[in-house]
Short mmCIF file of C-alpha atoms and ligand atoms in Angstrom, two decimals:
data_model
loop_
_atom_site.label_atom_id
_atom_site.label_comp_id
_atom_site.label_asym_id
_atom_site.label_seq_id
_atom_site.Cartn_x
_atom_site.Cartn_y
_atom_site.Cartn_z
CA MET A 1 0.00 0.00 0.00
CA LYS A 2 0.92 3.63 -0.41
CA LYS A 3 3.26 5.03 2.22
CA ASN A 4 1.61 6.51 5.32
CA TRP A 5 -1.75 5.53 3.94
CA LEU A 6 -4.21 4.22 6.52
CA TRP A 7 -7.49 2.89 5.17
CA TRP A 8 -9.62 4.27 8.01
CA LYS A 9 -7.97 7.68 7.90
CA HIS A 10 -7.44 8.29 4.23
CA GLY A 11 -10.00 5.99 2.67
CA VAL A 12 -13.76 6.35 2.26
CA ILE A 13 -16.32 4.29 4.19
CA TYR A 14 -19.77 3.30 2.97
CA GLN A 15 -22.55 2.48 5.42
CA ILE A 16 -24.92 -0.33 4.49
CA TYR A 17 -28.23 -0.93 6.22
CA PRO A 18 -28.26 -4.65 5.35
CA ARG A 19 -32.05 -5.10 5.42
CA SER A 20 -32.35 -2.55 2.65
CA PHE A 21 -29.33 -3.00 0.41
CA TYR A 22 -29.95 -5.97 -1.84
CA ASP A 23 -32.14 -9.03 -1.37
CA SER A 24 -30.65 -12.17 -2.92
CA ASN A 25 -33.41 -14.69 -2.11
CA GLY A 26 -36.70 -12.87 -2.62
CA ASP A 27 -37.88 -12.70 1.01
CA GLY A 28 -38.01 -8.91 0.76
CA ILE A 29 -35.10 -8.38 3.14
CA GLY A 30 -31.57 -7.48 2.12
CA ASP A 31 -28.91 -10.00 3.08
CA ILE A 32 -25.19 -10.82 3.08
CA LYS A 33 -25.28 -12.62 -0.27
CA GLY A 34 -26.91 -9.46 -1.59
CA ILE A 35 -24.00 -7.36 -0.31
CA ILE A 36 -21.54 -9.79 -1.92
CA LYS A 37 -23.37 -9.43 -5.24
CA LYS A 38 -22.96 -5.67 -5.02
CA LEU A 39 -19.28 -5.60 -4.05
CA ASP A 40 -18.30 -4.87 -7.64
CA TYR A 41 -20.62 -1.87 -7.56
CA LEU A 42 -18.90 -0.64 -4.40
CA ALA A 43 -15.42 -1.28 -5.80
CA ASP A 44 -16.38 0.61 -8.95
CA LEU A 45 -17.71 3.47 -6.83
CA GLY A 46 -14.31 3.48 -5.18
CA VAL A 47 -14.94 2.98 -1.46
CA ASP A 48 -12.30 1.49 0.84
CA GLY A 49 -14.52 0.02 3.53
CA ILE A 50 -18.09 -0.87 4.35
CA TRP A 51 -19.82 -0.65 7.70
CA THR A 52 -22.85 -2.88 7.98
CA SER A 53 -25.50 -2.13 10.59
CA PRO A 54 -25.89 -5.21 12.86
CA ILE A 55 -26.15 -8.62 11.23
CA ASN A 56 -25.85 -10.71 14.39
CA GLN A 57 -28.60 -12.98 15.62
CA SER A 58 -31.46 -10.88 16.87
CA PRO A 59 -35.21 -11.05 17.53
CA MET A 60 -35.27 -7.68 15.68
CA TYR A 61 -37.25 -5.59 18.15
CA ASP A 62 -34.87 -2.79 17.13
CA PHE A 63 -33.85 -4.35 13.81
CA GLY A 64 -30.61 -5.90 14.94
CA TYR A 65 -29.65 -3.38 17.60
CA ASP A 66 -30.86 -6.02 20.04
CA ILE A 67 -28.41 -8.89 19.71
CA SER A 68 -29.23 -12.32 21.12
CA ASP A 69 -25.95 -13.97 20.05
CA TYR A 70 -22.87 -11.89 19.33
CA TYR A 71 -21.11 -14.88 17.76
CA LYS A 72 -23.79 -15.76 15.21
CA ILE A 73 -25.07 -14.23 12.02
CA ASP A 74 -28.84 -13.89 11.93
CA PRO A 75 -30.33 -16.46 9.51
CA LEU A 76 -32.36 -13.66 7.92
CA PHE A 77 -29.08 -12.22 6.66
CA GLY A 78 -27.39 -15.52 5.86
CA THR A 79 -25.06 -18.06 7.38
CA ASP A 80 -21.77 -17.76 9.24
CA LYS A 81 -20.21 -19.06 6.04
CA ASP A 82 -21.79 -16.30 3.98
CA PHE A 83 -20.13 -13.82 6.28
CA ASP A 84 -16.73 -15.48 5.81
CA THR A 85 -17.27 -15.23 2.07
CA LEU A 86 -18.14 -11.57 2.43
CA ILE A 87 -14.85 -10.87 4.20
CA LYS A 88 -12.91 -12.82 1.59
CA GLU A 89 -14.60 -11.23 -1.40
CA ALA A 90 -14.44 -7.73 0.06
CA HIS A 91 -10.75 -8.07 0.88
CA LYS A 92 -10.08 -9.30 -2.65
CA ARG A 93 -11.35 -5.93 -3.80
CA ASN A 94 -9.45 -4.02 -1.14
CA ILE A 95 -12.63 -3.24 0.75
CA ARG A 96 -12.49 -3.42 4.55
CA ILE A 97 -15.35 -4.76 6.67
CA ILE A 98 -16.61 -2.86 9.71
CA LEU A 99 -19.13 -4.56 11.98
CA ASP A 100 -21.63 -2.76 14.18
CA LEU A 101 -21.04 -3.65 17.82
CA VAL A 102 -23.88 -3.02 20.20
CA LEU A 103 -22.24 -3.03 23.60
CA ASN A 104 -24.54 -0.96 25.77
CA HIS A 105 -27.24 -3.62 25.75
CA SER A 106 -28.07 -7.04 24.41
CA SER A 107 -31.41 -8.55 23.53
CA HIS A 108 -33.52 -9.85 26.42
CA GLU A 109 -33.28 -13.15 24.54
CA HIS A 110 -29.50 -13.31 24.93
CA GLN A 111 -28.37 -16.33 26.95
CA TRP A 112 -26.48 -13.98 29.29
CA PHE A 113 -29.68 -12.13 30.15
CA LYS A 114 -31.70 -15.30 30.49
CA GLU A 115 -29.17 -16.54 33.05
CA SER A 116 -28.86 -13.20 34.78
CA ALA A 117 -32.63 -12.90 35.09
CA SER A 118 -33.11 -16.48 36.24
CA SER A 119 -32.14 -15.90 39.88
CA PRO A 120 -30.32 -13.41 42.11
CA ASP A 121 -27.72 -16.11 42.80
CA ASN A 122 -26.82 -16.85 39.21
CA PRO A 123 -23.10 -16.50 38.35
CA LYS A 124 -24.09 -13.88 35.75
CA LYS A 125 -26.36 -12.03 38.18
CA ASP A 126 -24.37 -8.82 37.82
CA TRP A 127 -23.84 -8.90 34.06
CA TYR A 128 -26.81 -6.55 33.69
CA VAL A 129 -27.84 -3.52 35.73
CA TRP A 130 -30.22 -4.69 38.47
CA HIS A 131 -31.71 -2.69 41.32
CA ASP A 132 -34.08 -3.50 44.21
CA GLY A 133 -35.95 -0.26 43.67
CA ILE A 134 -37.38 1.84 46.44
CA LYS A 135 -40.64 0.70 48.01
CA GLY A 136 -41.63 -1.20 44.89
CA LYS A 137 -40.80 1.72 42.59
CA PRO A 138 -37.82 2.25 40.26
CA PRO A 139 -34.80 3.77 42.00
CA ASN A 140 -34.76 6.98 39.96
CA ASN A 141 -36.38 8.93 37.11
CA TRP A 142 -34.33 7.50 34.24
CA LEU A 143 -36.26 7.00 31.01
CA GLY A 144 -35.93 4.76 27.96
CA MET A 145 -35.06 6.65 24.80
CA PHE A 146 -37.80 4.78 22.96
CA GLY A 147 -40.49 5.59 25.55
CA GLY A 148 -41.48 4.81 29.13
CA LYS A 149 -39.37 4.24 32.19
CA ALA A 150 -35.86 2.81 31.87
CA TRP A 151 -36.63 0.24 34.56
CA GLU A 152 -38.52 -3.00 34.11
CA TRP A 153 -39.65 -5.20 36.98
CA SER A 154 -38.62 -8.84 36.94
CA PRO A 155 -41.02 -10.93 39.01
CA ILE A 156 -38.47 -13.75 39.19
CA ARG A 157 -35.58 -11.73 40.58
CA ARG A 158 -37.97 -9.36 42.32
CA GLN A 159 -35.76 -6.56 41.09
CA PHE A 160 -35.74 -3.97 38.32
CA TYR A 161 -33.41 -4.13 35.33
CA LEU A 162 -32.25 -1.11 33.40
CA HIS A 163 -32.91 -0.56 29.70
CA SER A 164 -31.82 2.71 28.09
CA PHE A 165 -33.84 1.77 24.99
CA LEU A 166 -36.66 -0.81 24.67
CA LYS A 167 -37.40 -3.19 27.52
CA GLU A 168 -36.26 -5.90 25.08
CA GLN A 169 -32.78 -4.27 25.20
CA PRO A 170 -31.47 -4.70 28.77
CA ASP A 171 -28.32 -2.68 29.54
CA LEU A 172 -25.15 -4.67 30.17
CA ASN A 173 -23.31 -3.91 33.40
CA TRP A 174 -19.91 -2.56 32.38
CA ARG A 175 -18.87 -2.33 36.04
CA ASN A 176 -18.62 -6.11 36.01
CA ARG A 177 -15.14 -7.34 35.08
CA GLU A 178 -16.31 -10.76 33.87
CA LEU A 179 -18.78 -9.14 31.48
CA ARG A 180 -16.06 -6.91 30.11
CA GLU A 181 -13.74 -9.84 29.52
CA ALA A 182 -16.51 -11.82 27.84
CA VAL A 183 -17.11 -8.90 25.47
CA TYR A 184 -13.41 -8.53 24.70
CA GLU A 185 -13.19 -12.24 23.95
CA MET A 186 -16.09 -11.85 21.51
CA ILE A 187 -14.36 -8.88 19.87
CA ARG A 188 -11.22 -10.99 19.38
CA PHE A 189 -13.33 -13.68 17.76
CA TRP A 190 -14.34 -11.25 14.99
CA LEU A 191 -10.88 -9.74 14.70
CA ASP A 192 -9.47 -13.25 14.28
CA LYS A 193 -11.93 -13.76 11.44
CA GLY A 194 -10.45 -10.76 9.69
CA VAL A 195 -12.97 -8.05 10.51
CA ASP A 196 -11.21 -4.71 10.06
CA GLY A 197 -13.06 -2.57 12.52
CA PHE A 198 -16.16 -1.82 14.52
CA ARG A 199 -18.71 0.92 14.71
CA LEU A 200 -19.58 1.17 18.38
CA ASP A 201 -23.23 1.81 19.07
CA VAL A 202 -24.11 4.54 21.63
CA ILE A 203 -20.67 4.17 23.11
CA ASN A 204 -21.13 7.07 25.53
CA PHE A 205 -23.88 5.13 27.34
CA LEU A 206 -21.83 2.24 28.71
CA LEU A 207 -21.40 3.17 32.37
CA LYS A 208 -24.08 4.53 34.67
CA ASP A 209 -23.82 6.51 37.88
CA PRO A 210 -22.93 4.00 40.63
CA GLN A 211 -25.25 5.88 43.00
CA PHE A 212 -28.15 5.81 40.51
CA ARG A 213 -28.97 9.48 41.04
CA SER A 214 -31.93 10.97 39.18
CA ASN A 215 -31.40 13.20 36.15
CA SER A 216 -32.44 16.82 36.21
CA PHE A 217 -34.76 18.60 33.77
CA ALA A 218 -33.49 20.04 30.49
CA PHE A 219 -34.85 21.57 27.33
CA GLY A 220 -34.73 19.17 24.42
CA PRO A 221 -34.95 19.47 20.65
CA ASN A 222 -38.36 17.76 20.66
CA PRO A 223 -40.97 16.98 23.27
CA ARG A 224 -39.92 13.34 23.64
CA PRO A 225 -39.78 12.90 27.46
CA TYR A 226 -36.33 11.29 27.26
CA ASP A 227 -34.93 14.42 25.66
CA LEU A 228 -36.36 16.61 28.41
CA GLN A 229 -33.80 15.33 30.87
CA ASN A 230 -30.24 16.37 31.43
CA HIS A 231 -28.59 12.95 31.23
CA LEU A 232 -25.98 13.62 33.86
CA HIS A 233 -26.15 10.18 35.40
CA ASP A 234 -27.03 7.68 32.68
CA ARG A 235 -24.59 8.80 29.95
CA ASN A 236 -21.03 10.11 29.57
CA GLN A 237 -19.73 8.88 32.91
CA PRO A 238 -16.05 9.86 33.26
CA ASP A 239 -14.91 6.28 33.70
CA ASN A 240 -16.32 5.39 30.25
CA HIS A 241 -12.88 6.44 29.09
CA ASP A 242 -11.21 3.54 30.92
CA ILE A 243 -13.31 1.22 28.81
CA MET A 244 -12.39 3.08 25.61
CA LYS A 245 -8.74 2.49 26.49
CA GLU A 246 -9.36 -1.21 27.05
CA LEU A 247 -11.24 -1.49 23.76
CA ARG A 248 -8.39 0.28 21.99
CA LYS A 249 -5.86 -2.14 23.45
CA VAL A 250 -7.80 -5.16 22.29
CA THR A 251 -8.16 -3.69 18.78
CA ASP A 252 -4.57 -2.53 18.52
CA SER A 253 -3.29 -6.00 19.34
CA TYR A 254 -4.21 -6.68 15.70
CA PRO A 255 -2.65 -4.75 12.83
CA ASP A 256 -4.54 -2.03 10.96
CA ARG A 257 -7.90 -2.23 12.75
CA MET A 258 -10.23 0.60 13.68
CA LEU A 259 -12.93 1.71 16.13
CA VAL A 260 -15.46 4.40 15.29
CA GLY A 261 -17.87 5.49 17.98
CA GLU A 262 -21.41 6.74 17.89
CA VAL A 263 -21.53 9.43 20.55
CA TYR A 264 -25.16 10.28 21.05
CA ALA A 265 -26.41 13.66 22.20
CA PRO A 266 -29.72 15.35 21.34
CA PHE A 267 -27.78 18.51 20.47
CA PRO A 268 -24.61 17.12 18.87
CA ASP A 269 -21.53 18.35 20.62
CA PRO A 270 -18.14 18.14 18.87
CA LEU A 271 -16.29 18.43 22.17
CA LEU A 272 -18.14 15.44 23.57
CA SER A 273 -17.41 13.37 20.44
CA ALA A 274 -13.76 14.41 20.56
CA GLU A 275 -13.48 13.31 24.20
CA TYR A 276 -13.93 9.75 23.03
CA LEU A 277 -10.72 9.99 21.02
CA GLY A 278 -8.75 10.46 24.24
CA ASN A 279 -5.38 11.93 23.37
CA GLY A 280 -5.90 10.83 19.78
CA LYS A 281 -4.02 7.58 20.23
CA ASP A 282 -5.37 5.88 23.32
CA GLU A 283 -9.16 5.72 22.90
CA LEU A 284 -11.28 5.45 19.73
CA HIS A 285 -9.75 6.03 16.30
CA LEU A 286 -12.79 7.98 15.13
CA ALA A 287 -16.02 9.35 16.58
CA PHE A 288 -19.03 10.77 14.79
CA ASN A 289 -20.05 14.39 15.11
CA PHE A 290 -23.64 14.59 13.87
CA ALA A 291 -23.96 18.37 14.02
CA ILE A 292 -24.34 18.80 10.27
CA ILE A 293 -27.00 16.06 10.08
CA HIS A 294 -29.14 18.06 12.50
CA GLU A 295 -28.63 21.28 10.54
CA LYS A 296 -31.55 22.08 8.24
CA LYS A 297 -30.23 25.42 7.02
CA TRP A 298 -28.46 25.44 3.67
CA HIS A 299 -25.71 28.03 3.84
CA ALA A 300 -21.96 27.97 3.35
CA ARG A 301 -21.47 29.59 6.76
CA VAL A 302 -23.23 26.69 8.48
CA TYR A 303 -20.94 24.17 6.79
CA TYR A 304 -17.91 26.25 7.60
CA SER A 305 -18.84 26.47 11.30
CA TYR A 306 -19.43 22.74 11.43
CA LEU A 307 -15.88 22.06 10.26
CA HIS A 308 -14.31 24.84 12.27
CA ASN A 309 -15.95 23.64 15.51
CA TRP A 310 -15.16 20.03 14.79
CA TYR A 311 -11.49 20.51 13.93
CA LYS A 312 -10.79 22.77 16.87
CA SER A 313 -12.36 20.26 19.28
CA LEU A 314 -10.05 17.42 18.30
CA PRO A 315 -7.04 16.36 20.35
CA LYS A 316 -3.66 16.98 18.76
CA ASP A 317 -3.33 13.47 17.36
CA GLY A 318 -7.04 13.04 16.70
CA TRP A 319 -8.52 12.61 13.23
CA PRO A 320 -12.02 13.78 12.18
CA CYS A 321 -14.64 11.86 10.26
CA ILE A 322 -17.43 13.47 8.28
CA VAL A 323 -20.95 12.16 7.86
CA LEU A 324 -24.07 13.65 6.25
CA SER A 325 -26.62 10.87 6.82
CA ASN A 326 -27.22 7.62 8.67
CA HIS A 327 -29.94 5.13 9.52
CA ASP A 328 -31.26 7.18 12.45
CA GLN A 329 -31.79 10.58 10.84
CA SER A 330 -33.60 11.99 7.87
CA ARG A 331 -31.44 11.65 4.71
CA SER A 332 -29.27 14.51 3.52
CA ARG A 333 -31.28 14.69 0.30
CA ALA A 334 -34.39 15.47 2.36
CA ARG A 335 -32.56 18.51 3.74
CA PHE A 336 -31.41 19.68 0.32
CA GLY A 337 -34.86 19.49 -1.20
CA PRO A 338 -36.36 17.90 -4.32
CA GLY A 339 -35.81 18.52 -8.03
CA LYS A 340 -32.92 20.12 -9.81
CA GLN A 341 -31.97 22.37 -6.91
CA GLY A 342 -31.82 19.40 -4.54
CA LEU A 343 -29.61 17.55 -6.99
CA LEU A 344 -27.24 20.50 -7.38
CA ARG A 345 -27.03 20.91 -3.63
CA SER A 346 -26.32 17.17 -3.31
CA LYS A 347 -23.31 17.70 -5.58
CA VAL A 348 -22.04 20.58 -3.45
CA ALA A 349 -22.50 18.44 -0.34
CA ALA A 350 -20.75 15.48 -1.97
CA ALA A 351 -17.77 17.67 -2.81
CA PHE A 352 -17.78 18.97 0.76
CA LEU A 353 -17.89 15.43 2.19
CA LEU A 354 -15.08 14.19 -0.04
CA THR A 355 -12.70 17.16 -0.12
CA VAL A 356 -12.53 18.43 3.44
CA LYS A 357 -10.19 16.90 6.00
CA GLY A 358 -11.46 13.70 7.60
CA THR A 359 -12.69 10.22 6.84
CA PRO A 360 -15.90 10.46 4.78
CA PHE A 361 -18.81 8.14 5.55
CA ILE A 362 -21.33 7.74 2.71
CA TYR A 363 -24.77 6.39 3.65
CA TYR A 364 -26.10 3.89 1.09
CA GLY A 365 -28.17 5.68 -1.55
CA GLU A 366 -26.63 9.05 -0.78
CA GLU A 367 -24.52 8.66 -3.91
CA ILE A 368 -27.65 8.63 -6.08
CA GLY A 369 -29.40 11.37 -4.11
CA MET A 370 -31.96 9.07 -2.52
CA ASP A 371 -34.62 10.92 -0.58
CA ASP A 372 -36.51 9.81 2.53
CA GLY A 373 -39.29 7.39 1.70
CA LYS A 374 -42.93 8.21 2.39
CA ILE A 375 -44.20 5.78 4.98
CA LYS A 376 -47.89 5.43 5.76
CA LYS A 377 -48.95 4.74 9.30
CA ASP A 378 -49.71 1.08 8.62
CA GLN A 379 -46.29 0.61 6.99
CA ILE A 380 -44.27 1.71 10.02
CA ARG A 381 -41.76 -0.88 11.21
CA ASP A 382 -39.51 1.15 13.49
CA PRO A 383 -40.45 1.00 17.19
CA VAL A 384 -39.77 4.73 17.49
CA GLY A 385 -42.29 5.53 14.74
CA LYS A 386 -44.83 3.14 16.24
CA LYS A 387 -44.54 4.84 19.60
CA TYR A 388 -44.39 8.49 18.58
CA TRP A 389 -46.36 8.77 15.32
CA PRO A 390 -47.26 11.35 14.05
CA PHE A 391 -45.01 13.90 15.75
CA ASN A 392 -42.00 11.66 15.25
CA LYS A 393 -42.44 9.40 12.21
CA GLY A 394 -39.60 7.15 13.25
CA ARG A 395 -36.60 6.03 11.21
CA ASP A 396 -38.19 4.01 8.42
CA PRO A 397 -38.06 6.88 5.86
CA GLU A 398 -34.25 6.80 5.78
CA ARG A 399 -34.15 2.99 5.70
CA THR A 400 -36.10 2.28 2.51
CA PRO A 401 -34.66 -0.13 -0.11
CA MET A 402 -31.71 0.88 -2.25
CA LEU A 403 -32.80 1.93 -5.73
CA TRP A 404 -30.85 -0.20 -8.19
CA SER A 405 -32.72 -0.15 -11.48
CA GLY A 406 -35.91 0.36 -13.43
CA GLU A 407 -37.00 -3.20 -12.73
CA LYS A 408 -39.79 -4.13 -10.32
CA ASN A 409 -39.10 -2.87 -6.77
CA ALA A 410 -36.22 -0.86 -8.21
CA GLY A 411 -34.33 -4.14 -8.56
CA PHE A 412 -34.01 -4.51 -4.77
CA THR A 413 -36.03 -7.71 -4.44
CA CYS A 414 -38.18 -10.00 -6.54
CA GLY A 415 -40.42 -10.48 -3.49
CA VAL A 416 -42.30 -7.97 -1.36
CA PRO A 417 -39.90 -5.37 0.06
CA TRP A 418 -39.94 -5.04 3.87
CA LEU A 419 -40.39 -1.27 3.49
CA PRO A 420 -41.94 0.39 0.43
CA VAL A 421 -39.65 1.42 -2.40
CA ASN A 422 -39.37 5.21 -2.83
CA GLU A 423 -41.92 6.69 -5.22
CA ASP A 424 -39.38 8.24 -7.58
CA TRP A 425 -37.50 4.98 -8.18
CA GLU A 426 -38.05 5.11 -11.93
CA HIS A 427 -36.07 8.34 -12.13
CA THR A 428 -33.61 7.91 -9.28
CA ASN A 429 -31.68 4.67 -9.50
CA VAL A 430 -28.19 3.32 -10.04
CA GLU A 431 -28.84 2.03 -13.55
CA ILE A 432 -30.04 5.38 -14.90
CA GLN A 433 -27.28 7.30 -13.19
CA ASN A 434 -24.57 4.94 -14.36
CA ASN A 435 -25.53 5.83 -17.91
CA ASP A 436 -25.70 9.57 -17.35
CA PRO A 437 -22.29 11.26 -17.33
CA LEU A 438 -23.73 14.23 -15.43
CA SER A 439 -25.42 12.17 -12.72
CA LEU A 440 -24.70 12.49 -9.02
CA LEU A 441 -23.40 8.91 -9.01
CA ASN A 442 -20.82 9.69 -11.68
CA PHE A 443 -19.89 12.85 -9.79
CA TYR A 444 -19.24 10.75 -6.66
CA LYS A 445 -17.09 8.42 -8.75
CA SER A 446 -15.02 11.23 -10.16
CA LEU A 447 -14.51 12.71 -6.69
CA LEU A 448 -13.48 9.33 -5.31
CA THR A 449 -11.06 8.87 -8.19
CA LEU A 450 -9.59 12.30 -7.64
CA ARG A 451 -9.19 11.64 -3.91
CA LYS A 452 -7.15 8.55 -4.73
CA GLU A 453 -4.87 10.54 -7.00
CA LYS A 454 -4.38 13.53 -4.74
CA LYS A 455 -2.63 13.05 -1.44
CA SER A 456 -3.60 16.54 -0.39
CA LEU A 457 -7.27 15.47 -0.40
CA MET A 458 -6.65 12.33 1.62
CA GLN A 459 -4.05 13.50 4.06
CA GLY A 460 -3.45 17.19 3.65
CA GLU A 461 -4.14 20.18 5.83
CA TRP A 462 -7.40 22.09 5.40
CA LEU A 463 -6.73 25.79 4.90
CA PRO A 464 -9.88 27.89 4.72
CA LEU A 465 -9.71 31.06 2.64
CA ASN A 466 -13.11 32.36 3.75
CA GLU A 467 -15.74 31.61 6.40
CA GLY A 468 -18.73 31.16 4.12
CA LYS A 469 -20.43 34.50 4.81
CA GLU A 470 -20.63 35.11 1.05
CA ASN A 471 -22.41 31.77 0.68
CA TYR A 472 -19.52 30.01 -0.95
CA LEU A 473 -16.62 28.08 0.56
CA LEU A 474 -13.08 28.41 -0.70
CA TYR A 475 -10.34 26.30 0.85
CA GLU A 476 -6.99 24.82 0.05
CA ARG A 477 -5.81 21.29 0.71
CA LYS A 478 -2.06 20.93 0.84
CA TRP A 479 0.38 18.07 0.92
CA GLU A 480 4.08 18.62 0.26
CA ASP A 481 4.27 20.47 -3.07
CA GLU A 482 0.71 19.56 -4.06
CA SER A 483 -1.96 22.16 -3.50
CA LEU A 484 -5.65 21.95 -4.41
CA LEU A 485 -8.16 24.76 -4.28
CA ILE A 486 -11.81 23.84 -3.73
CA LEU A 487 -14.64 26.22 -4.44
CA LEU A 488 -18.21 25.33 -3.45
CA ASN A 489 -20.87 27.80 -4.44
CA PHE A 490 -23.78 27.24 -2.04
CA ASP A 491 -25.69 30.09 -3.66
CA LYS A 492 -28.40 29.89 -6.31
CA LYS A 493 -26.73 32.81 -8.09
CA GLU A 494 -23.46 33.16 -9.92
CA GLN A 495 -20.76 34.76 -7.75
CA LYS A 496 -17.45 36.48 -8.23
CA VAL A 497 -14.70 34.83 -6.23
CA THR A 498 -11.19 36.17 -5.81
CA LEU A 499 -8.51 33.49 -5.98
CA PRO A 500 -5.12 33.46 -4.28
CA ALA A 501 -2.60 34.96 -6.72
CA GLN A 502 -1.29 31.76 -8.30
CA ASP A 503 -1.77 29.87 -11.50
CA TRP A 504 -4.74 27.52 -10.89
CA LYS A 505 -5.71 24.86 -13.36
CA ILE A 506 -9.27 23.53 -13.26
CA LEU A 507 -9.38 19.77 -12.66
CA LEU A 508 -13.10 19.31 -12.19
CA SER A 509 -16.29 21.32 -12.33
CA THR A 510 -20.01 20.59 -12.21
CA ALA A 511 -20.72 23.19 -14.91
CA LYS A 512 -19.85 23.10 -18.59
CA ARG A 513 -16.55 24.86 -18.29
CA GLU A 514 -13.23 24.66 -20.08
CA ARG A 515 -10.38 23.12 -18.12
CA THR A 516 -8.47 26.39 -18.33
CA HIS A 517 -6.15 28.30 -15.99
CA HIS A 518 -7.23 31.08 -13.65
CA SER A 519 -5.22 33.36 -11.46
CA ALA A 520 -7.14 36.42 -10.23
CA TYR A 521 -10.81 35.51 -9.97
CA ILE A 522 -13.46 33.12 -11.19
CA PHE A 523 -17.25 33.23 -11.57
CA PRO A 524 -18.81 30.01 -10.25
CA GLU A 525 -22.33 29.36 -11.52
CA ALA A 526 -25.25 28.63 -9.20
CA TYR A 527 -24.29 25.66 -6.95
CA GLU A 528 -21.16 25.02 -8.95
CA VAL A 529 -18.29 22.94 -7.58
CA ILE A 530 -14.82 23.75 -8.94
CA ILE A 531 -11.63 21.95 -7.99
CA MET A 532 -8.36 23.52 -9.11
CA GLU A 533 -4.72 22.59 -8.76
CA LYS A 534 -1.78 24.89 -8.33
CA ASN A 535 0.68 24.81 -11.17
CA LYS A 536 3.87 23.36 -9.71
CA GLU A 537 6.34 25.39 -11.84
C1 LIG B 1 -28.01 3.68 18.07
C2 LIG B 1 -28.37 3.09 16.74
C3 LIG B 1 -29.86 3.01 16.65
C4 LIG B 1 -30.35 2.08 17.75
C5 LIG B 1 -29.87 2.54 19.12
C6 LIG B 1 -30.05 1.47 20.15
O1 LIG B 1 -28.43 4.98 18.22
O2 LIG B 1 -27.79 3.82 15.71
O3 LIG B 1 -30.30 2.60 15.40
O4 LIG B 1 -31.74 2.02 17.74
O5 LIG B 1 -28.50 2.87 19.11
O6 LIG B 1 -29.15 0.42 19.95
CA1 LIG B 2 -33.17 -11.87 1.74
#
């Protein structure tokens, strides 16, 4: 491999929601064989790794985020052998595999929980968070994020157990050494198989206040009761960082592996995410900062502030990652809007994602500008949507099937898809965009190709030349004697932009524009992306 090149730092990661990617056997649910069939598509797109949302055995109360056997692949997704094939085939194409590890909780059907719940004398009695309660009531005011109290009474143990999410997702007790070692052993099992990294689910939730103090009141972004608490005592405990260090040690005992953490906060906080990187070498390799996903306003200044706040929060040896969408939030396309304008904005956002400093994460379908799906009440599958409809429609809209072609069900399945296929599938799909040189998909491909050629894009410094007030972003990426200038016009009007006094050659543009040289100024069209390179003489 290229010198100093680290796949998780300088490569591009693609997130797959396995249920919705590609169904190989017609049961309407995407599966591992389906992912294998699409590896050539991903290699052609040019990604360096894929992260799959959970594929372990699960009763699917939270669609895999409730694992009943960490060592097994759920039969819905395939066999253990299919997974081995996936690793082999992905590696053949230089694509790394990142598994989703859900460590805050297991399923209530996990053998560990069954044992723990069976009696207060069981050897695994303390593998979950149990409490006697106070006079028959839960010990504090903690709530489940998906509704109701966070405590569930067990008539057998005559105690309450804690669940930060559904009652079918009991929280593991990370204060228990045996539990920790059992988890680390499981992690080694996957690393031994050749898994390249893990995305760590709600990693800031692991430890809870040992005194079980109640949370105080807070203002939240929506009226969900859970978000109206200040989660002082059931998230972000300082000793979480000891666990991050242990996880890092386990991972680093294998070469070239990576941990990326989901750090949840209702108002995303770059400083909190950065905390989970420790000194940049001793905790997680990467952590998500979702601030831009929560940002509905389309303006260059907003995107500038996102980067500025993120970069300045990082520890000296820390490395950022950038993400515009995931399986829990409305898709980026839904923020950019429909039609031609939405498509042009998607191109600006794609260039932002792939040319700023940090590891880009692409959410499946983002590369074709997939929008949120329209889900009717009787089509809701997500427990969040079921609970909070209509004020919170849940997470099904961003989880609808990938749009592959003009065939039935957009080529996703020959059966009945588990969620409806987006209405505009005949116009927005991979097949159409593959054949259109001006499509978003082909724009992603050219950006990914350029990233591979230009070290400054993968590894270089990010040097902003403005702060976005004028509704465009102009920044340089530099590596040794290579220097790229990126211009993103967020505005719907043409602008005049002054360039640093150098000879700049245009490498790429989203408008019909000659690949000529510029030195004093340039006039980007509405929503135009221009990438230039400094003449080395
Ligand atoms: C994370 C996941 C989400 C899941 C929750 C509980 O936020 O991304 O999908 O429901 O954790 O595991
Ligand atoms: Ca299937």
